[in-house]
Short mmCIF file of C-alpha atoms in Angstrom, two decimals:
data_model
loop_
_atom_site.label_atom_id
_atom_site.label_comp_id
_atom_site.label_asym_id
_atom_site.label_seq_id
_atom_site.Cartn_x
_atom_site.Cartn_y
_atom_site.Cartn_z
CA MET A 1 -33.95 9.02 5.01
CA SER A 2 -32.81 12.30 3.44
CA PHE A 3 -32.60 12.36 -0.35
CA SER A 4 -30.55 15.58 -0.32
CA PHE A 5 -27.96 14.04 2.00
CA TRP A 6 -27.44 10.93 -0.14
CA GLN A 7 -27.55 13.02 -3.30
CA THR A 8 -24.64 15.02 -1.89
CA ILE A 9 -22.81 11.78 -1.04
CA GLY A 10 -23.33 10.68 -4.62
CA TRP A 11 -21.79 13.88 -6.00
CA ILE A 12 -18.83 13.56 -3.63
CA TRP A 13 -18.34 10.01 -4.92
CA ILE A 14 -18.40 11.40 -8.48
CA VAL A 15 -15.71 13.95 -7.62
CA LEU A 16 -13.57 11.14 -6.19
CA ALA A 17 -14.02 9.25 -9.46
CA VAL A 18 -12.65 12.24 -11.38
CA VAL A 19 -9.69 12.50 -8.99
CA THR A 20 -9.03 8.78 -9.41
CA PHE A 21 -9.09 9.09 -13.20
CA ILE A 22 -6.55 11.93 -13.06
CA ALA A 23 -4.25 9.87 -10.82
CA LEU A 24 -4.49 6.71 -12.90
CA PHE A 25 -4.41 8.30 -16.34
CA PHE A 26 -2.22 11.39 -16.07
CA LEU A 27 0.05 10.34 -13.19
CA LYS A 28 0.22 6.86 -14.75
CA ILE A 29 -0.42 4.90 -11.57
CA THR A 30 -1.00 1.27 -12.60
CA PRO A 31 -2.86 -1.00 -10.14
CA PRO A 32 -0.63 -4.10 -9.79
CA TYR A 33 -2.84 -7.04 -10.74
CA GLY A 34 -3.23 -9.21 -13.81
CA ARG A 35 -0.38 -8.69 -16.28
CA HIS A 36 0.78 -5.72 -14.21
CA THR A 37 1.15 -7.69 -10.96
CA LYS A 38 3.95 -6.64 -8.62
CA THR A 39 5.08 -8.33 -5.42
CA THR A 40 6.18 -5.05 -3.86
CA TRP A 41 2.62 -4.13 -2.80
CA GLY A 42 2.54 -6.41 0.23
CA PRO A 43 0.97 -9.84 0.89
CA MET A 44 -0.40 -11.72 -2.10
CA ILE A 45 -3.57 -13.79 -2.56
CA ASN A 46 -4.57 -16.34 -5.19
CA ASN A 47 -5.86 -14.46 -8.22
CA SER A 48 -9.11 -16.42 -8.68
CA LEU A 49 -9.94 -16.27 -4.98
CA GLY A 50 -9.11 -12.56 -4.92
CA TRP A 51 -11.48 -11.87 -7.83
CA MET A 52 -14.32 -13.67 -6.09
CA ILE A 53 -13.75 -11.99 -2.73
CA MET A 54 -13.54 -8.47 -4.19
CA GLU A 55 -16.46 -8.74 -6.66
CA ALA A 56 -19.04 -10.62 -4.56
CA PRO A 57 -19.66 -7.77 -2.05
CA SER A 58 -21.12 -5.66 -4.85
CA LEU A 59 -23.83 -8.26 -5.38
CA PHE A 60 -24.54 -9.01 -1.73
CA ILE A 61 -24.48 -5.40 -0.49
CA LEU A 62 -26.75 -4.27 -3.34
CA TRP A 63 -29.42 -6.80 -2.38
CA MET A 64 -28.99 -6.33 1.38
CA THR A 65 -29.42 -2.57 1.01
CA PHE A 66 -32.33 -2.87 -1.40
CA THR A 67 -34.11 -5.36 0.85
CA PHE A 68 -33.56 -3.26 3.98
CA TYR A 69 -34.83 0.01 2.48
CA SER A 70 -37.53 -1.21 0.10
CA ASN A 71 -41.12 -0.39 1.04
CA ASP A 72 -44.57 0.00 -0.50
CA ALA A 73 -43.32 2.99 -2.50
CA THR A 74 -40.45 1.07 -4.12
CA PRO A 75 -41.17 0.95 -7.89
CA LYS A 76 -41.68 -2.59 -9.20
CA LEU A 77 -39.53 -1.61 -12.19
CA ALA A 78 -36.60 -1.20 -9.78
CA TYR A 79 -36.20 -4.97 -9.95
CA LEU A 80 -35.06 -4.76 -13.58
CA PRO A 81 -31.80 -2.86 -12.90
CA MET A 82 -31.34 -5.08 -9.83
CA ILE A 83 -31.49 -8.14 -12.08
CA LEU A 84 -29.11 -6.63 -14.66
CA TRP A 85 -26.60 -5.79 -11.92
CA SER A 86 -26.95 -9.29 -10.46
CA ILE A 87 -26.33 -11.06 -13.78
CA HIS A 88 -23.11 -9.12 -14.29
CA TYR A 89 -21.76 -9.61 -10.78
CA PHE A 90 -22.75 -13.25 -10.49
CA ASN A 91 -20.60 -13.88 -13.55
CA ARG A 92 -17.73 -11.72 -12.27
CA SER A 93 -17.82 -13.28 -8.79
CA PHE A 94 -18.57 -16.96 -9.28
CA ILE A 95 -17.95 -17.89 -12.93
CA PHE A 96 -15.23 -15.70 -14.50
CA PRO A 97 -12.57 -16.11 -11.74
CA PHE A 98 -12.63 -19.89 -11.95
CA ARG A 99 -12.36 -19.96 -15.74
CA LEU A 100 -8.92 -18.35 -15.56
CA LYS A 101 -6.33 -20.93 -16.61
CA ASN A 102 -3.29 -19.62 -14.75
CA LYS A 103 -4.17 -21.05 -11.34
CA GLN A 104 -0.82 -19.98 -9.85
CA GLN A 105 -1.21 -16.25 -10.51
CA LYS A 106 -1.59 -13.99 -7.49
CA MET A 107 -2.69 -10.42 -6.77
CA PRO A 108 -1.78 -8.08 -3.89
CA LEU A 109 -4.16 -8.33 -0.95
CA VAL A 110 -4.34 -4.52 -0.88
CA ILE A 111 -6.00 -4.59 -4.33
CA THR A 112 -8.61 -7.03 -3.04
CA GLY A 113 -9.27 -4.85 0.01
CA SER A 114 -9.57 -1.59 -1.92
CA SER A 115 -11.91 -3.25 -4.42
CA ILE A 116 -14.15 -4.53 -1.62
CA PHE A 117 -14.46 -0.95 -0.36
CA PHE A 118 -15.16 0.39 -3.87
CA ASN A 119 -17.73 -2.30 -4.69
CA GLY A 120 -19.35 -1.93 -1.29
CA ILE A 121 -19.93 1.81 -1.73
CA ASN A 122 -21.33 1.35 -5.24
CA GLY A 123 -23.56 -1.52 -4.16
CA TYR A 124 -24.91 0.43 -1.19
CA LEU A 125 -25.59 3.65 -3.12
CA ASN A 126 -27.34 1.93 -6.00
CA GLY A 127 -29.33 -0.40 -3.75
CA LEU A 128 -30.48 2.60 -1.69
CA PHE A 129 -31.46 4.77 -4.67
CA LEU A 130 -33.34 1.90 -6.33
CA ALA A 131 -35.19 0.94 -3.13
CA MET A 132 -36.20 4.53 -2.42
CA GLY A 133 -37.28 5.21 -5.99
CA TRP A 134 -34.72 7.98 -6.38
CA PHE A 135 -34.29 7.46 -10.11
CA PHE A 136 -36.04 8.56 -13.30
CA LEU A 137 -38.63 6.11 -14.62
CA SER A 138 -39.40 5.92 -18.33
CA ILE A 139 -40.35 2.90 -20.44
CA PRO A 140 -38.33 4.14 -23.49
CA THR A 141 -35.15 4.64 -21.44
CA ILE A 142 -35.64 1.29 -19.73
CA VAL A 143 -35.90 -0.47 -23.10
CA ILE A 144 -32.99 1.44 -24.65
CA GLY A 145 -30.82 1.06 -21.56
CA SER A 146 -31.49 -2.67 -21.30
CA VAL A 147 -30.47 -3.17 -24.94
CA VAL A 148 -27.29 -1.12 -24.41
CA PHE A 149 -26.49 -3.10 -21.23
CA LEU A 150 -26.94 -6.46 -22.96
CA ILE A 151 -24.83 -5.38 -25.94
CA GLY A 152 -22.08 -4.33 -23.54
CA MET A 153 -22.34 -7.64 -21.67
CA TYR A 154 -22.07 -9.57 -24.94
CA ILE A 155 -18.95 -7.61 -25.94
CA ASN A 156 -17.44 -8.10 -22.48
CA MET A 157 -18.11 -11.83 -22.23
CA ARG A 158 -17.15 -12.67 -25.82
CA SER A 159 -13.90 -10.75 -25.40
CA ASP A 160 -13.19 -12.57 -22.12
CA ASN A 161 -13.80 -15.87 -23.88
CA ILE A 162 -11.23 -14.98 -26.55
CA LEU A 163 -8.66 -13.96 -23.93
CA ILE A 164 -9.21 -17.08 -21.84
CA GLY A 165 -9.02 -19.23 -24.96
CA LEU A 166 -5.55 -17.94 -25.81
CA ARG A 167 -4.05 -20.20 -23.14
CA LYS A 168 -4.02 -23.94 -22.93
CA PRO A 169 -4.48 -25.42 -19.43
CA GLY A 170 -1.35 -24.75 -17.40
CA GLU A 171 0.03 -22.06 -19.72
CA THR A 172 1.08 -18.79 -18.12
CA GLY A 173 2.39 -16.67 -21.02
CA TYR A 174 0.65 -13.96 -23.04
CA LYS A 175 -0.28 -13.87 -26.73
CA ILE A 176 -1.67 -11.18 -29.03
CA PRO A 177 -5.48 -11.60 -29.11
CA LYS A 178 -7.11 -11.48 -32.53
CA GLY A 179 -10.61 -11.48 -33.96
CA PHE A 180 -13.85 -9.76 -33.03
CA LEU A 181 -13.21 -6.22 -31.67
CA PHE A 182 -9.60 -7.10 -30.86
CA ASP A 183 -8.88 -6.18 -34.49
CA LYS A 184 -9.96 -2.62 -33.66
CA ILE A 185 -9.00 -2.02 -30.03
CA THR A 186 -6.71 -3.51 -27.38
CA ALA A 187 -9.32 -3.90 -24.64
CA PRO A 188 -12.79 -4.77 -25.97
CA ASN A 189 -13.53 -6.58 -22.70
CA LEU A 190 -13.15 -3.28 -20.85
CA PHE A 191 -15.01 -1.40 -23.59
CA GLY A 192 -17.91 -3.82 -23.17
CA GLU A 193 -18.03 -3.21 -19.42
CA ILE A 194 -18.09 0.56 -19.96
CA ILE A 195 -21.03 0.07 -22.35
CA GLU A 196 -22.79 -2.16 -19.81
CA TRP A 197 -22.80 0.46 -17.08
CA LEU A 198 -23.78 3.20 -19.49
CA GLY A 199 -26.81 1.04 -20.24
CA PHE A 200 -27.48 0.60 -16.52
CA PHE A 201 -27.41 4.39 -16.09
CA ILE A 202 -29.89 4.80 -18.96
CA VAL A 203 -32.21 2.20 -17.40
CA ALA A 204 -32.26 3.89 -13.97
CA PRO A 205 -30.77 7.41 -14.18
CA SER A 206 -29.66 8.70 -10.79
CA THR A 207 -26.63 10.15 -9.06
CA ALA A 208 -25.78 6.63 -7.88
CA SER A 209 -25.87 5.00 -11.33
CA LEU A 210 -24.05 7.97 -12.88
CA SER A 211 -21.31 7.73 -10.26
CA PHE A 212 -20.86 4.03 -10.96
CA TRP A 213 -20.55 4.57 -14.72
CA LEU A 214 -18.00 7.36 -14.16
CA TRP A 215 -16.06 5.17 -11.72
CA THR A 216 -16.08 2.40 -14.33
CA MET A 217 -14.51 4.73 -16.89
CA ALA A 218 -12.12 6.20 -14.30
CA ASN A 219 -10.76 2.72 -13.60
CA LEU A 220 -10.99 1.02 -16.99
CA VAL A 221 -9.89 3.70 -19.48
CA PRO A 222 -6.45 4.12 -17.79
CA ARG A 223 -6.17 0.35 -17.42
CA ALA A 224 -6.89 -0.14 -21.12
CA ARG A 225 -4.18 2.42 -21.89
CA ASP A 226 -1.76 0.50 -19.66
CA HIS A 227 -2.66 -2.77 -21.43
CA HIS A 228 -2.08 -1.12 -24.81
CA GLN A 229 1.34 0.16 -23.80
CA TRP A 230 2.25 -3.21 -22.29
CA TYR A 231 1.42 -5.05 -25.52
CA LYS A 232 3.42 -2.56 -27.59
CA GLU A 233 6.46 -3.02 -25.35
CA LYS A 234 6.20 -6.83 -25.19
CA PHE A 235 5.40 -7.59 -28.84
CA ASN A 236 7.30 -5.95 -31.68
CA ASP A 237 4.62 -7.07 -34.14
CA TYR A 238 1.69 -5.66 -32.17
CA PRO A 239 -0.75 -4.09 -34.69
CA LYS A 240 -0.04 -0.37 -34.94
CA ASP A 241 -3.53 0.55 -36.11
CA ARG A 242 -5.29 -0.71 -32.99
CA LYS A 243 -6.82 1.91 -30.75
CA VAL A 244 -6.88 1.57 -26.97
CA VAL A 245 -10.50 1.13 -25.88
CA PHE A 246 -12.89 3.21 -28.04
CA PRO A 247 -12.94 2.03 -31.69
CA GLY A 248 -11.69 4.71 -34.07
CA VAL A 249 -11.30 7.28 -31.27
CA PHE A 250 -8.80 6.34 -28.56
#
């Protein structure tokens, strides 16, 4: 197993994240799912089922890779980032999708497929780097990173709860979310996820964890901008002082 080879793969993956950010942010390509769903992107799949199918591979591939490559040299502390990753993706795969109240909503199958590929690569790279011990170990960074990760998870999950709570069972429309960080930014749920994976990178710094954090920002910052613009176009009374995703900045 060549560290230099996989390190190079990691940097290539980082370059692709930058290219993706440019396409999504500056060329204003909006992935058609959620409130931006379009039926012109081919066959559709149930939204909740699609979420589960596209998120679960990240969890399974991470553990399959870690188990396959782990050996006597695998640091015991590698299990901490594994657990943090697993908590996030168990929620995203098997809890969050089935809490969504609009059971009739669909997403393009191509989005599900591309997300499986994306999550598979990230799961494999991070499982490999953690199993092989190809990350920086430090008790202070582990403590700091874990706190940052848990803060991000709290922001993400509380924001999701507010969004889900806006609808009564069977409702399909959209409302302006209020309270918590929604008074400051349009997408605190996405902000929380960005903070989560920054924390993960601090816990186990490597090319793999850095690439995942950059991919998270490459996908979520443009999506938050698209959400912000969508709210402004749909609601005339949308608060003008709200930023997009970073409080007080953007």
